[in-house]
Amino acid sequence: MKSLQAVEMAIRTGSLKAAADALGITPAAVGQRIRALEDYLGTDLLLRGRSGLQPTPELERAMSDLRQAFSALERVTETLDFQRISEIQVVADPDWAELWLAPRLPAFREEHPNILFCINGAGDVPLRLGAPDVRVDYGDGRGEPLFSDILVPVTGLDNTRRIADWDPVLQMEGMPLLHLDVQRESPDHPGWVEWFKAFGHRESGPDRGVHYKHARIALEAVRQNVGFLVCGLSLVLSDLDAGSIVTPFPLAQHLRAPHPYRLTLRADAARRPQVQRFAAWLKAEADKTSQTLQSRVLSG
């Protein structure tokens, strides 16, 4: 069933990444589910076209039934959803979910111990078919803005000593740089190239260094003094407060994220009191984060 769902969603959205976002799993997991079905059937199911993924002739003959089947299943899910009113299914930007939401969620759970979560396919309850109750994305798409991040360099404490006695003008020349894949792939995610262009400190190789798929993985390297990373300040507030990482430059030297994180609620889920409470809590926490970011920048 999960393999069929992955195939149908990949065709519906046109890419493995878009299917993964819709299902709350990774693109690799979507690919694995599709390959498992292809191995079982002994035939390829997807073709890459200019407009995205397309079904092979073998799959095309089944697509009408597949679309109708999952459309019916989604209607059944919505109809029976009243039986799972204590569950909230969340699909969110992976770094935001782990680095921003996860540290704050225990406080909400303490106030609402009977509400159960499935966040990006994992949690108290299993992932269910159909659209999530709550979606949080970064970008300029649909949804209510939560907060806009600011992007700053961070590193381990030992690395600040390395640049303290370095060239006072080009302090970052030759220093190890860490990057996120999205910073290389999308102008919506500024990184070192844009930061050095704005503030100087380095002339050569602003795009050189190790690339990481997720900020949470890159931050493990930062904590071990492996290098310097540009990332969202909202995602590292707890690390900064704990002293496990530091900002080597004044916070006035920051970039603004081009887009905010956005909140979208599934229409029928938005009528459930549990989802309403969670959404109200998210907005309140987002407001606190906005105020904290502004305060930190002003204080330096």
mmCIF file of N, CA and C in Angstrom, residues 26-146:
data_model
loop_
_atom_site.group_PDB
_atom_site.id
_atom_site.type_symbol
_atom_site.label_atom_id
_atom_site.label_comp_id
_atom_site.label_asym_id
_atom_site.label_seq_id
_atom_site.Cartn_x
_atom_site.Cartn_y
_atom_site.Cartn_z
ATOM 1 N N THR A 26 11.264 11.169 3.517
ATOM 2 C CA THR A 26 12.356 11.689 2.717
ATOM 3 C C THR A 26 12.213 11.253 1.260
ATOM 4 N N PRO A 27 12.806 11.999 0.325
ATOM 5 C CA PRO A 27 12.804 11.548 -1.072
ATOM 6 C C PRO A 27 13.420 10.167 -1.241
ATOM 7 N N ALA A 28 14.449 9.862 -0.426
ATOM 8 C CA ALA A 28 15.065 8.535 -0.505
ATOM 9 C C ALA A 28 14.066 7.446 -0.135
ATOM 10 N N ALA A 29 13.235 7.709 0.875
ATOM 11 C CA ALA A 29 12.232 6.725 1.280
ATOM 12 C C ALA A 29 11.179 6.528 0.194
ATOM 13 N N VAL A 30 10.791 7.617 -0.469
ATOM 14 C CA VAL A 30 9.852 7.499 -1.589
ATOM 15 C C VAL A 30 10.464 6.635 -2.681
ATOM 16 N N GLY A 31 11.738 6.903 -3.011
ATOM 17 C CA GLY A 31 12.406 6.120 -4.040
ATOM 18 C C GLY A 31 12.509 4.652 -3.683
ATOM 19 N N GLN A 32 12.790 4.371 -2.402
ATOM 20 C CA GLN A 32 12.894 2.980 -1.958
ATOM 21 C C GLN A 32 11.563 2.248 -2.093
ATOM 22 N N ARG A 33 10.474 2.925 -1.743
ATOM 23 C CA ARG A 33 9.152 2.296 -1.851
ATOM 24 C C ARG A 33 8.807 2.001 -3.309
ATOM 25 N N ILE A 34 9.152 2.940 -4.185
ATOM 26 C CA ILE A 34 8.858 2.726 -5.613
ATOM 27 C C ILE A 34 9.715 1.603 -6.172
ATOM 28 N N ARG A 35 11.008 1.588 -5.804
ATOM 29 C CA ARG A 35 11.888 0.522 -6.296
ATOM 30 C C ARG A 35 11.445 -0.844 -5.806
ATOM 31 N N ALA A 36 10.955 -0.898 -4.581
ATOM 32 C CA ALA A 36 10.474 -2.176 -4.044
ATOM 33 C C ALA A 36 9.309 -2.704 -4.878
ATOM 34 N N LEU A 37 8.407 -1.805 -5.277
ATOM 35 C CA LEU A 37 7.275 -2.221 -6.106
ATOM 36 C C LEU A 37 7.750 -2.620 -7.508
ATOM 37 N N GLU A 38 8.710 -1.868 -8.058
ATOM 38 C CA GLU A 38 9.245 -2.207 -9.374
ATOM 39 C C GLU A 38 9.933 -3.573 -9.354
ATOM 40 N N ASP A 39 10.685 -3.835 -8.278
ATOM 41 C CA ASP A 39 11.344 -5.145 -8.154
ATOM 42 C C ASP A 39 10.314 -6.271 -8.064
ATOM 43 N N TYR A 40 9.247 -6.002 -7.313
ATOM 44 C CA TYR A 40 8.207 -7.019 -7.141
ATOM 45 C C TYR A 40 7.509 -7.306 -8.473
ATOM 46 N N LEU A 41 7.245 -6.243 -9.234
ATOM 47 C CA LEU A 41 6.530 -6.398 -10.503
ATOM 48 C C LEU A 41 7.461 -6.769 -11.661
ATOM 49 N N GLY A 42 8.750 -6.508 -11.497
ATOM 50 C CA GLY A 42 9.701 -6.815 -12.558
ATOM 51 C C GLY A 42 9.631 -5.870 -13.733
ATOM 52 N N THR A 43 9.256 -4.608 -13.477
ATOM 53 C CA THR A 43 9.166 -3.626 -14.556
ATOM 54 C C THR A 43 9.329 -2.230 -14.002
ATOM 55 N N ASP A 44 9.817 -1.296 -14.831
ATOM 56 C CA ASP A 44 9.914 0.110 -14.426
ATOM 57 C C ASP A 44 8.526 0.741 -14.436
ATOM 58 N N LEU A 45 8.338 1.710 -13.538
ATOM 59 C CA LEU A 45 7.030 2.352 -13.431
ATOM 60 C C LEU A 45 7.058 3.837 -13.761
ATOM 61 N N LEU A 46 8.234 4.473 -13.661
ATOM 62 C CA LEU A 46 8.305 5.924 -13.833
ATOM 63 C C LEU A 46 9.307 6.303 -14.913
ATOM 64 N N LEU A 47 9.000 7.380 -15.618
ATOM 65 C CA LEU A 47 9.894 7.982 -16.600
ATOM 66 C C LEU A 47 10.071 9.456 -16.237
ATOM 67 N N ARG A 48 11.262 9.974 -16.495
ATOM 68 C CA ARG A 48 11.508 11.399 -16.251
ATOM 69 C C ARG A 48 11.266 12.174 -17.540
ATOM 70 N N GLY A 49 10.339 13.113 -17.488
ATOM 71 C CA GLY A 49 10.041 13.956 -18.630
ATOM 72 C C GLY A 49 10.308 15.406 -18.326
ATOM 73 N N ARG A 50 10.146 16.289 -19.317
ATOM 74 C CA ARG A 50 10.396 17.711 -19.118
ATOM 75 C C ARG A 50 9.468 18.312 -18.075
ATOM 76 N N SER A 51 8.274 17.771 -17.984
ATOM 77 C CA SER A 51 7.304 18.304 -17.023
ATOM 78 C C SER A 51 7.295 17.533 -15.711
ATOM 79 N N GLY A 52 8.296 16.665 -15.518
ATOM 80 C CA GLY A 52 8.370 15.899 -14.280
ATOM 81 C C GLY A 52 8.214 14.418 -14.521
ATOM 82 N N LEU A 53 7.952 13.677 -13.471
ATOM 83 C CA LEU A 53 7.819 12.227 -13.584
ATOM 84 C C LEU A 53 6.550 11.852 -14.341
ATOM 85 N N GLN A 54 6.670 10.865 -15.198
ATOM 86 C CA GLN A 54 5.540 10.376 -15.984
ATOM 87 C C GLN A 54 5.453 8.857 -15.831
ATOM 88 N N PRO A 55 4.265 8.285 -15.945
ATOM 89 C CA PRO A 55 4.142 6.823 -15.848
ATOM 90 C C PRO A 55 4.652 6.137 -17.114
ATOM 91 N N THR A 56 5.253 4.957 -16.944
ATOM 92 C CA THR A 56 5.595 4.130 -18.095
ATOM 93 C C THR A 56 4.294 3.601 -18.706
ATOM 94 N N PRO A 57 4.355 3.084 -19.937
ATOM 95 C CA PRO A 57 3.128 2.517 -20.529
ATOM 96 C C PRO A 57 2.489 1.451 -19.652
ATOM 97 N N GLU A 58 3.331 0.669 -18.947
ATOM 98 C CA GLU A 58 2.788 -0.377 -18.074
ATOM 99 C C GLU A 58 1.991 0.239 -16.927
ATOM 100 N N LEU A 59 2.510 1.329 -16.350
ATOM 101 C CA LEU A 59 1.811 1.968 -15.245
ATOM 102 C C LEU A 59 0.615 2.778 -15.730
ATOM 103 N N GLU A 60 0.738 3.382 -16.906
ATOM 104 C CA GLU A 60 -0.328 4.233 -17.425
ATOM 105 C C GLU A 60 -1.658 3.504 -17.480
ATOM 106 N N ARG A 61 -1.613 2.217 -17.804
ATOM 107 C CA ARG A 61 -2.856 1.446 -17.903
ATOM 108 C C ARG A 61 -3.559 1.309 -16.555
ATOM 109 N N ALA A 62 -2.798 1.485 -15.461
ATOM 110 C CA ALA A 62 -3.389 1.335 -14.128
ATOM 111 C C ALA A 62 -3.635 2.666 -13.431
ATOM 112 N N MET A 63 -3.178 3.788 -14.036
ATOM 113 C CA MET A 63 -3.217 5.059 -13.334
ATOM 114 C C MET A 63 -4.625 5.525 -13.004
ATOM 115 N N SER A 64 -5.573 5.315 -13.902
ATOM 116 C CA SER A 64 -6.939 5.763 -13.634
ATOM 117 C C SER A 64 -7.483 5.111 -12.374
ATOM 118 N N ASP A 65 -7.319 3.794 -12.272
ATOM 119 C CA ASP A 65 -7.796 3.081 -11.082
ATOM 120 C C ASP A 65 -7.011 3.506 -9.851
ATOM 121 N N LEU A 66 -5.688 3.729 -10.017
ATOM 122 C CA LEU A 66 -4.858 4.107 -8.871
ATOM 123 C C LEU A 66 -5.279 5.462 -8.334
ATOM 124 N N ARG A 67 -5.517 6.415 -9.232
ATOM 125 C CA ARG A 67 -5.959 7.741 -8.785
ATOM 126 C C ARG A 67 -7.306 7.655 -8.080
ATOM 127 N N GLN A 68 -8.245 6.914 -8.652
ATOM 128 C CA GLN A 68 -9.561 6.791 -8.040
ATOM 129 C C GLN A 68 -9.475 6.115 -6.674
ATOM 130 N N ALA A 69 -8.598 5.115 -6.586
ATOM 131 C CA ALA A 69 -8.477 4.374 -5.325
ATOM 132 C C ALA A 69 -7.971 5.279 -4.208
ATOM 133 N N PHE A 70 -6.906 6.051 -4.478
ATOM 134 C CA PHE A 70 -6.363 6.895 -3.419
ATOM 135 C C PHE A 70 -7.238 8.104 -3.158
ATOM 136 N N SER A 71 -7.946 8.569 -4.154
ATOM 137 C CA SER A 71 -8.916 9.631 -3.916
ATOM 138 C C SER A 71 -10.012 9.143 -2.974
ATOM 139 N N ALA A 72 -10.459 7.915 -3.199
ATOM 140 C CA ALA A 72 -11.478 7.335 -2.320
ATOM 141 C C ALA A 72 -10.933 7.125 -0.915
ATOM 142 N N LEU A 73 -9.681 6.657 -0.809
ATOM 143 C CA LEU A 73 -9.087 6.450 0.506
ATOM 144 C C LEU A 73 -8.952 7.760 1.274
ATOM 145 N N GLU A 74 -8.602 8.844 0.564
ATOM 146 C CA GLU A 74 -8.493 10.132 1.235
ATOM 147 C C GLU A 74 -9.856 10.597 1.740
ATOM 148 N N ARG A 75 -10.909 10.341 0.958
ATOM 149 C CA ARG A 75 -12.263 10.699 1.425
ATOM 150 C C ARG A 75 -12.651 9.872 2.648
ATOM 151 N N VAL A 76 -12.285 8.594 2.639
ATOM 152 C CA VAL A 76 -12.575 7.738 3.794
ATOM 153 C C VAL A 76 -11.823 8.252 5.017
ATOM 154 N N THR A 77 -10.552 8.635 4.813
ATOM 155 C CA THR A 77 -9.754 9.154 5.922
ATOM 156 C C THR A 77 -10.408 10.381 6.536
ATOM 157 N N GLU A 78 -10.865 11.296 5.673
ATOM 158 C CA GLU A 78 -11.511 12.503 6.178
ATOM 159 C C GLU A 78 -12.823 12.175 6.881
ATOM 160 N N THR A 79 -13.575 11.220 6.345
ATOM 161 C CA THR A 79 -14.871 10.863 6.930
ATOM 162 C C THR A 79 -14.700 10.243 8.308
ATOM 163 N N LEU A 80 -13.693 9.402 8.447
ATOM 164 C CA LEU A 80 -13.487 8.692 9.710
ATOM 165 C C LEU A 80 -12.558 9.426 10.664
ATOM 166 N N ASP A 81 -12.076 10.598 10.253
ATOM 167 C CA ASP A 81 -11.084 11.306 11.058
ATOM 168 C C ASP A 81 -11.607 11.658 12.442
ATOM 169 N N PHE A 82 -12.916 11.746 12.604
ATOM 170 C CA PHE A 82 -13.471 12.081 13.918
ATOM 171 C C PHE A 82 -13.082 11.047 14.963
ATOM 172 N N GLN A 83 -12.745 9.844 14.528
ATOM 173 C CA GLN A 83 -12.359 8.803 15.474
ATOM 174 C C GLN A 83 -10.940 9.011 15.998
ATOM 175 N N ARG A 84 -10.187 9.937 15.382
ATOM 176 C CA ARG A 84 -8.795 10.146 15.765
ATOM 177 C C ARG A 84 -8.591 11.607 16.149
ATOM 178 N N ILE A 85 -9.557 12.159 16.876
ATOM 179 C CA ILE A 85 -9.510 13.583 17.170
ATOM 180 C C ILE A 85 -8.350 13.945 18.084
ATOM 181 N N SER A 86 -7.775 12.982 18.791
ATOM 182 C CA SER A 86 -6.665 13.288 19.692
ATOM 183 C C SER A 86 -5.322 13.237 18.977
ATOM 184 N N GLU A 87 -5.320 12.886 17.674
ATOM 185 C CA GLU A 87 -4.078 12.773 16.909
ATOM 186 C C GLU A 87 -3.919 13.965 15.982
ATOM 187 N N ILE A 88 -2.685 14.471 15.896
ATOM 188 C CA ILE A 88 -2.368 15.547 14.953
ATOM 189 C C ILE A 88 -1.219 15.088 14.083
ATOM 190 N N GLN A 89 -1.476 15.061 12.791
ATOM 191 C CA GLN A 89 -0.467 14.678 11.810
ATOM 192 C C GLN A 89 0.182 15.952 11.261
ATOM 193 N N VAL A 90 1.513 16.023 11.380
ATOM 194 C CA VAL A 90 2.259 17.220 10.990
ATOM 195 C C VAL A 90 3.305 16.849 9.943
ATOM 196 N N VAL A 91 3.352 17.614 8.870
ATOM 197 C CA VAL A 91 4.444 17.544 7.902
ATOM 198 C C VAL A 91 5.116 18.914 7.907
ATOM 199 N N ALA A 92 6.428 18.944 8.117
ATOM 200 C CA ALA A 92 7.117 20.219 8.283
ATOM 201 C C ALA A 92 8.519 20.160 7.702
ATOM 202 N N ASP A 93 9.065 21.347 7.443
ATOM 203 C CA ASP A 93 10.469 21.452 7.065
ATOM 204 C C ASP A 93 11.296 20.668 8.088
ATOM 205 N N PRO A 94 12.123 19.713 7.659
ATOM 206 C CA PRO A 94 12.804 18.812 8.603
ATOM 207 C C PRO A 94 13.666 19.537 9.635
ATOM 208 N N ASP A 95 14.434 20.545 9.205
ATOM 209 C CA ASP A 95 15.279 21.263 10.158
ATOM 210 C C ASP A 95 14.437 22.070 11.138
ATOM 211 N N TRP A 96 13.389 22.716 10.644
ATOM 212 C CA TRP A 96 12.496 23.465 11.536
ATOM 213 C C TRP A 96 11.868 22.524 12.556
ATOM 214 N N ALA A 97 11.447 21.340 12.105
ATOM 215 C CA ALA A 97 10.787 20.384 13.003
ATOM 216 C C ALA A 97 11.730 19.921 14.102
ATOM 217 N N GLU A 98 12.973 19.634 13.748
ATOM 218 C CA GLU A 98 13.900 19.081 14.743
ATOM 219 C C GLU A 98 14.562 20.149 15.600
ATOM 220 N N LEU A 99 14.901 21.288 14.997
ATOM 221 C CA LEU A 99 15.682 22.292 15.716
ATOM 222 C C LEU A 99 14.834 23.395 16.343
ATOM 223 N N TRP A 100 13.650 23.661 15.791
ATOM 224 C CA TRP A 100 12.785 24.689 16.386
ATOM 225 C C TRP A 100 11.621 24.059 17.135
ATOM 226 N N LEU A 101 10.875 23.170 16.483
ATOM 227 C CA LEU A 101 9.675 22.614 17.108
ATOM 228 C C LEU A 101 10.000 21.649 18.243
ATOM 229 N N ALA A 102 10.903 20.718 18.009
ATOM 230 C CA ALA A 102 11.165 19.660 18.993
ATOM 231 C C ALA A 102 11.539 20.195 20.374
ATOM 232 N N PRO A 103 12.402 21.219 20.497
ATOM 233 C CA PRO A 103 12.718 21.716 21.844
ATOM 234 C C PRO A 103 11.540 22.378 22.550
ATOM 235 N N ARG A 104 10.570 22.856 21.802
ATOM 236 C CA ARG A 104 9.428 23.559 22.389
ATOM 237 C C ARG A 104 8.235 22.647 22.635
ATOM 238 N N LEU A 105 8.148 21.550 21.913
ATOM 239 C CA LEU A 105 6.956 20.705 21.963
ATOM 240 C C LEU A 105 6.676 20.116 23.341
ATOM 241 N N PRO A 106 7.690 19.756 24.157
ATOM 242 C CA PRO A 106 7.367 19.222 25.494
ATOM 243 C C PRO A 106 6.488 20.147 26.330
ATOM 244 N N ALA A 107 6.660 21.453 26.179
ATOM 245 C CA ALA A 107 5.825 22.393 26.945
ATOM 246 C C ALA A 107 4.365 22.272 26.533
ATOM 247 N N PHE A 108 4.115 22.124 25.225
ATOM 248 C CA PHE A 108 2.737 21.935 24.763
ATOM 249 C C PHE A 108 2.194 20.595 25.239
ATOM 250 N N ARG A 109 3.013 19.557 25.182
ATOM 251 C CA ARG A 109 2.572 18.231 25.622
ATOM 252 C C ARG A 109 2.210 18.226 27.103
ATOM 253 N N GLU A 110 2.946 18.988 27.885
ATOM 254 C CA GLU A 110 2.660 19.031 29.320
ATOM 255 C C GLU A 110 1.279 19.620 29.589
ATOM 256 N N GLU A 111 0.898 20.606 28.793
ATOM 257 C CA GLU A 111 -0.419 21.216 28.951
ATOM 258 C C GLU A 111 -1.518 20.379 28.322
ATOM 259 N N HIS A 112 -1.167 19.580 27.308
ATOM 260 C CA HIS A 112 -2.160 18.790 26.573
ATOM 261 C C HIS A 112 -1.650 17.346 26.435
ATOM 262 N N PRO A 113 -1.591 16.599 27.531
ATOM 263 C CA PRO A 113 -0.982 15.265 27.492
ATOM 264 C C PRO A 113 -1.750 14.244 26.662
ATOM 265 N N ASN A 114 -3.003 14.526 26.351
ATOM 266 C CA ASN A 114 -3.803 13.548 25.598
ATOM 267 C C ASN A 114 -3.719 13.734 24.083
ATOM 268 N N ILE A 115 -3.044 14.784 23.636
ATOM 269 C CA ILE A 115 -2.883 15.001 22.194
ATOM 270 C C ILE A 115 -1.634 14.254 21.736
ATOM 271 N N LEU A 116 -1.797 13.434 20.705
ATOM 272 C CA LEU A 116 -0.707 12.611 20.180
ATOM 273 C C LEU A 116 -0.271 13.158 18.824
ATOM 274 N N PHE A 117 1.018 12.975 18.502
ATOM 275 C CA PHE A 117 1.567 13.562 17.289
ATOM 276 C C PHE A 117 2.226 12.511 16.402
ATOM 277 N N CYS A 118 2.127 12.751 15.104
ATOM 278 C CA CYS A 118 2.976 12.097 14.113
ATOM 279 C C CYS A 118 3.601 13.236 13.317
ATOM 280 N N ILE A 119 4.909 13.411 13.457
ATOM 281 C CA ILE A 119 5.607 14.520 12.823
ATOM 282 C C ILE A 119 6.583 13.955 11.799
ATOM 283 N N ASN A 120 6.346 14.288 10.545
ATOM 284 C CA ASN A 120 7.178 13.784 9.443
ATOM 285 C C ASN A 120 7.310 12.267 9.473
ATOM 286 N N GLY A 121 6.188 11.607 9.777
ATOM 287 C CA GLY A 121 6.150 10.150 9.701
ATOM 288 C C GLY A 121 6.550 9.420 10.956
ATOM 289 N N ALA A 122 6.928 10.135 12.012
ATOM 290 C CA ALA A 122 7.358 9.473 13.247
ATOM 291 C C ALA A 122 6.713 10.159 14.442
ATOM 292 N N GLY A 123 6.539 9.385 15.520
ATOM 293 C CA GLY A 123 5.981 9.974 16.733
ATOM 294 C C GLY A 123 5.136 9.011 17.521
ATOM 295 N N ASP A 124 4.100 9.541 18.188
ATOM 296 C CA ASP A 124 3.258 8.740 19.075
ATOM 297 C C ASP A 124 2.353 7.790 18.299
ATOM 298 N N VAL A 125 1.971 8.193 17.098
ATOM 299 C CA VAL A 125 1.019 7.419 16.300
ATOM 300 C C VAL A 125 1.590 7.245 14.896
ATOM 301 N N PRO A 126 1.155 6.218 14.164
ATOM 302 C CA PRO A 126 1.692 5.981 12.821
ATOM 303 C C PRO A 126 1.190 6.995 11.815
ATOM 304 N N LEU A 127 1.964 7.147 10.749
ATOM 305 C CA LEU A 127 1.550 7.994 9.632
ATOM 306 C C LEU A 127 0.300 7.417 8.998
ATOM 307 N N ARG A 128 -0.645 8.300 8.661
ATOM 308 C CA ARG A 128 -1.862 7.843 8.008
ATOM 309 C C ARG A 128 -1.901 8.358 6.576
ATOM 310 N N LEU A 129 -2.742 7.746 5.775
ATOM 311 C CA LEU A 129 -2.919 8.180 4.400
ATOM 312 C C LEU A 129 -3.623 9.532 4.366
ATOM 313 N N GLY A 130 -3.426 10.252 3.276
ATOM 314 C CA GLY A 130 -4.099 11.523 3.118
ATOM 315 C C GLY A 130 -3.235 12.701 3.515
ATOM 316 N N ALA A 131 -3.767 13.895 3.329
ATOM 317 C CA ALA A 131 -3.054 15.127 3.630
ATOM 318 C C ALA A 131 -2.873 15.291 5.131
ATOM 319 N N PRO A 132 -1.761 15.922 5.567
ATOM 320 C CA PRO A 132 -1.549 16.134 7.004
ATOM 321 C C PRO A 132 -2.528 17.167 7.556
ATOM 322 N N ASP A 133 -2.722 17.133 8.863
ATOM 323 C CA ASP A 133 -3.561 18.144 9.511
ATOM 324 C C ASP A 133 -2.886 19.508 9.477
ATOM 325 N N VAL A 134 -1.572 19.489 9.706
ATOM 326 C CA VAL A 134 -0.790 20.715 9.836
ATOM 327 C C VAL A 134 0.433 20.605 8.941
ATOM 328 N N ARG A 135 0.720 21.659 8.208
ATOM 329 C CA ARG A 135 1.925 21.693 7.375
ATOM 330 C C ARG A 135 2.664 22.993 7.661
ATOM 331 N N VAL A 136 3.980 22.897 7.847
ATOM 332 C CA VAL A 136 4.819 24.086 8.006
ATOM 333 C C VAL A 136 5.935 24.004 6.979
ATOM 334 N N ASP A 137 5.951 24.965 6.061
ATOM 335 C CA ASP A 137 6.941 25.023 4.997
ATOM 336 C C ASP A 137 7.685 26.346 5.061
ATOM 337 N N TYR A 138 8.875 26.343 4.468
ATOM 338 C CA TYR A 138 9.598 27.587 4.238
ATOM 339 C C TYR A 138 9.398 27.968 2.774
ATOM 340 N N GLY A 139 9.023 29.219 2.516
ATOM 341 C CA GLY A 139 8.898 29.616 1.130
ATOM 342 C C GLY A 139 7.852 30.684 0.914
ATOM 343 N N ASP A 140 7.565 30.952 -0.361
ATOM 344 C CA ASP A 140 6.628 32.009 -0.715
ATOM 345 C C ASP A 140 5.292 31.458 -1.176
ATOM 346 N N GLY A 141 4.981 30.241 -0.764
ATOM 347 C CA GLY A 141 3.752 29.607 -1.193
ATOM 348 C C GLY A 141 2.561 29.988 -0.345
ATOM 349 N N ARG A 142 1.617 29.054 -0.266
ATOM 350 C CA ARG A 142 0.404 29.306 0.504
ATOM 351 C C ARG A 142 0.707 29.230 1.999
ATOM 352 N N GLY A 143 -0.246 29.642 2.786
ATOM 353 C CA GLY A 143 -0.124 29.498 4.228
ATOM 354 C C GLY A 143 0.087 30.815 4.939
ATOM 355 N N GLU A 144 -0.198 30.800 6.218
ATOM 356 C CA GLU A 144 -0.059 31.980 7.065
ATOM 357 C C GLU A 144 1.384 32.097 7.551
ATOM 358 N N PRO A 145 2.039 33.254 7.370
ATOM 359 C CA PRO A 145 3.416 33.397 7.837
ATOM 360 C C PRO A 145 3.517 33.234 9.353
ATOM 361 N N LEU A 146 4.523 32.468 9.784
ATOM 362 C CA LEU A 146 4.792 32.309 11.207
ATOM 363 C C LEU A 146 5.864 33.300 11.657
#
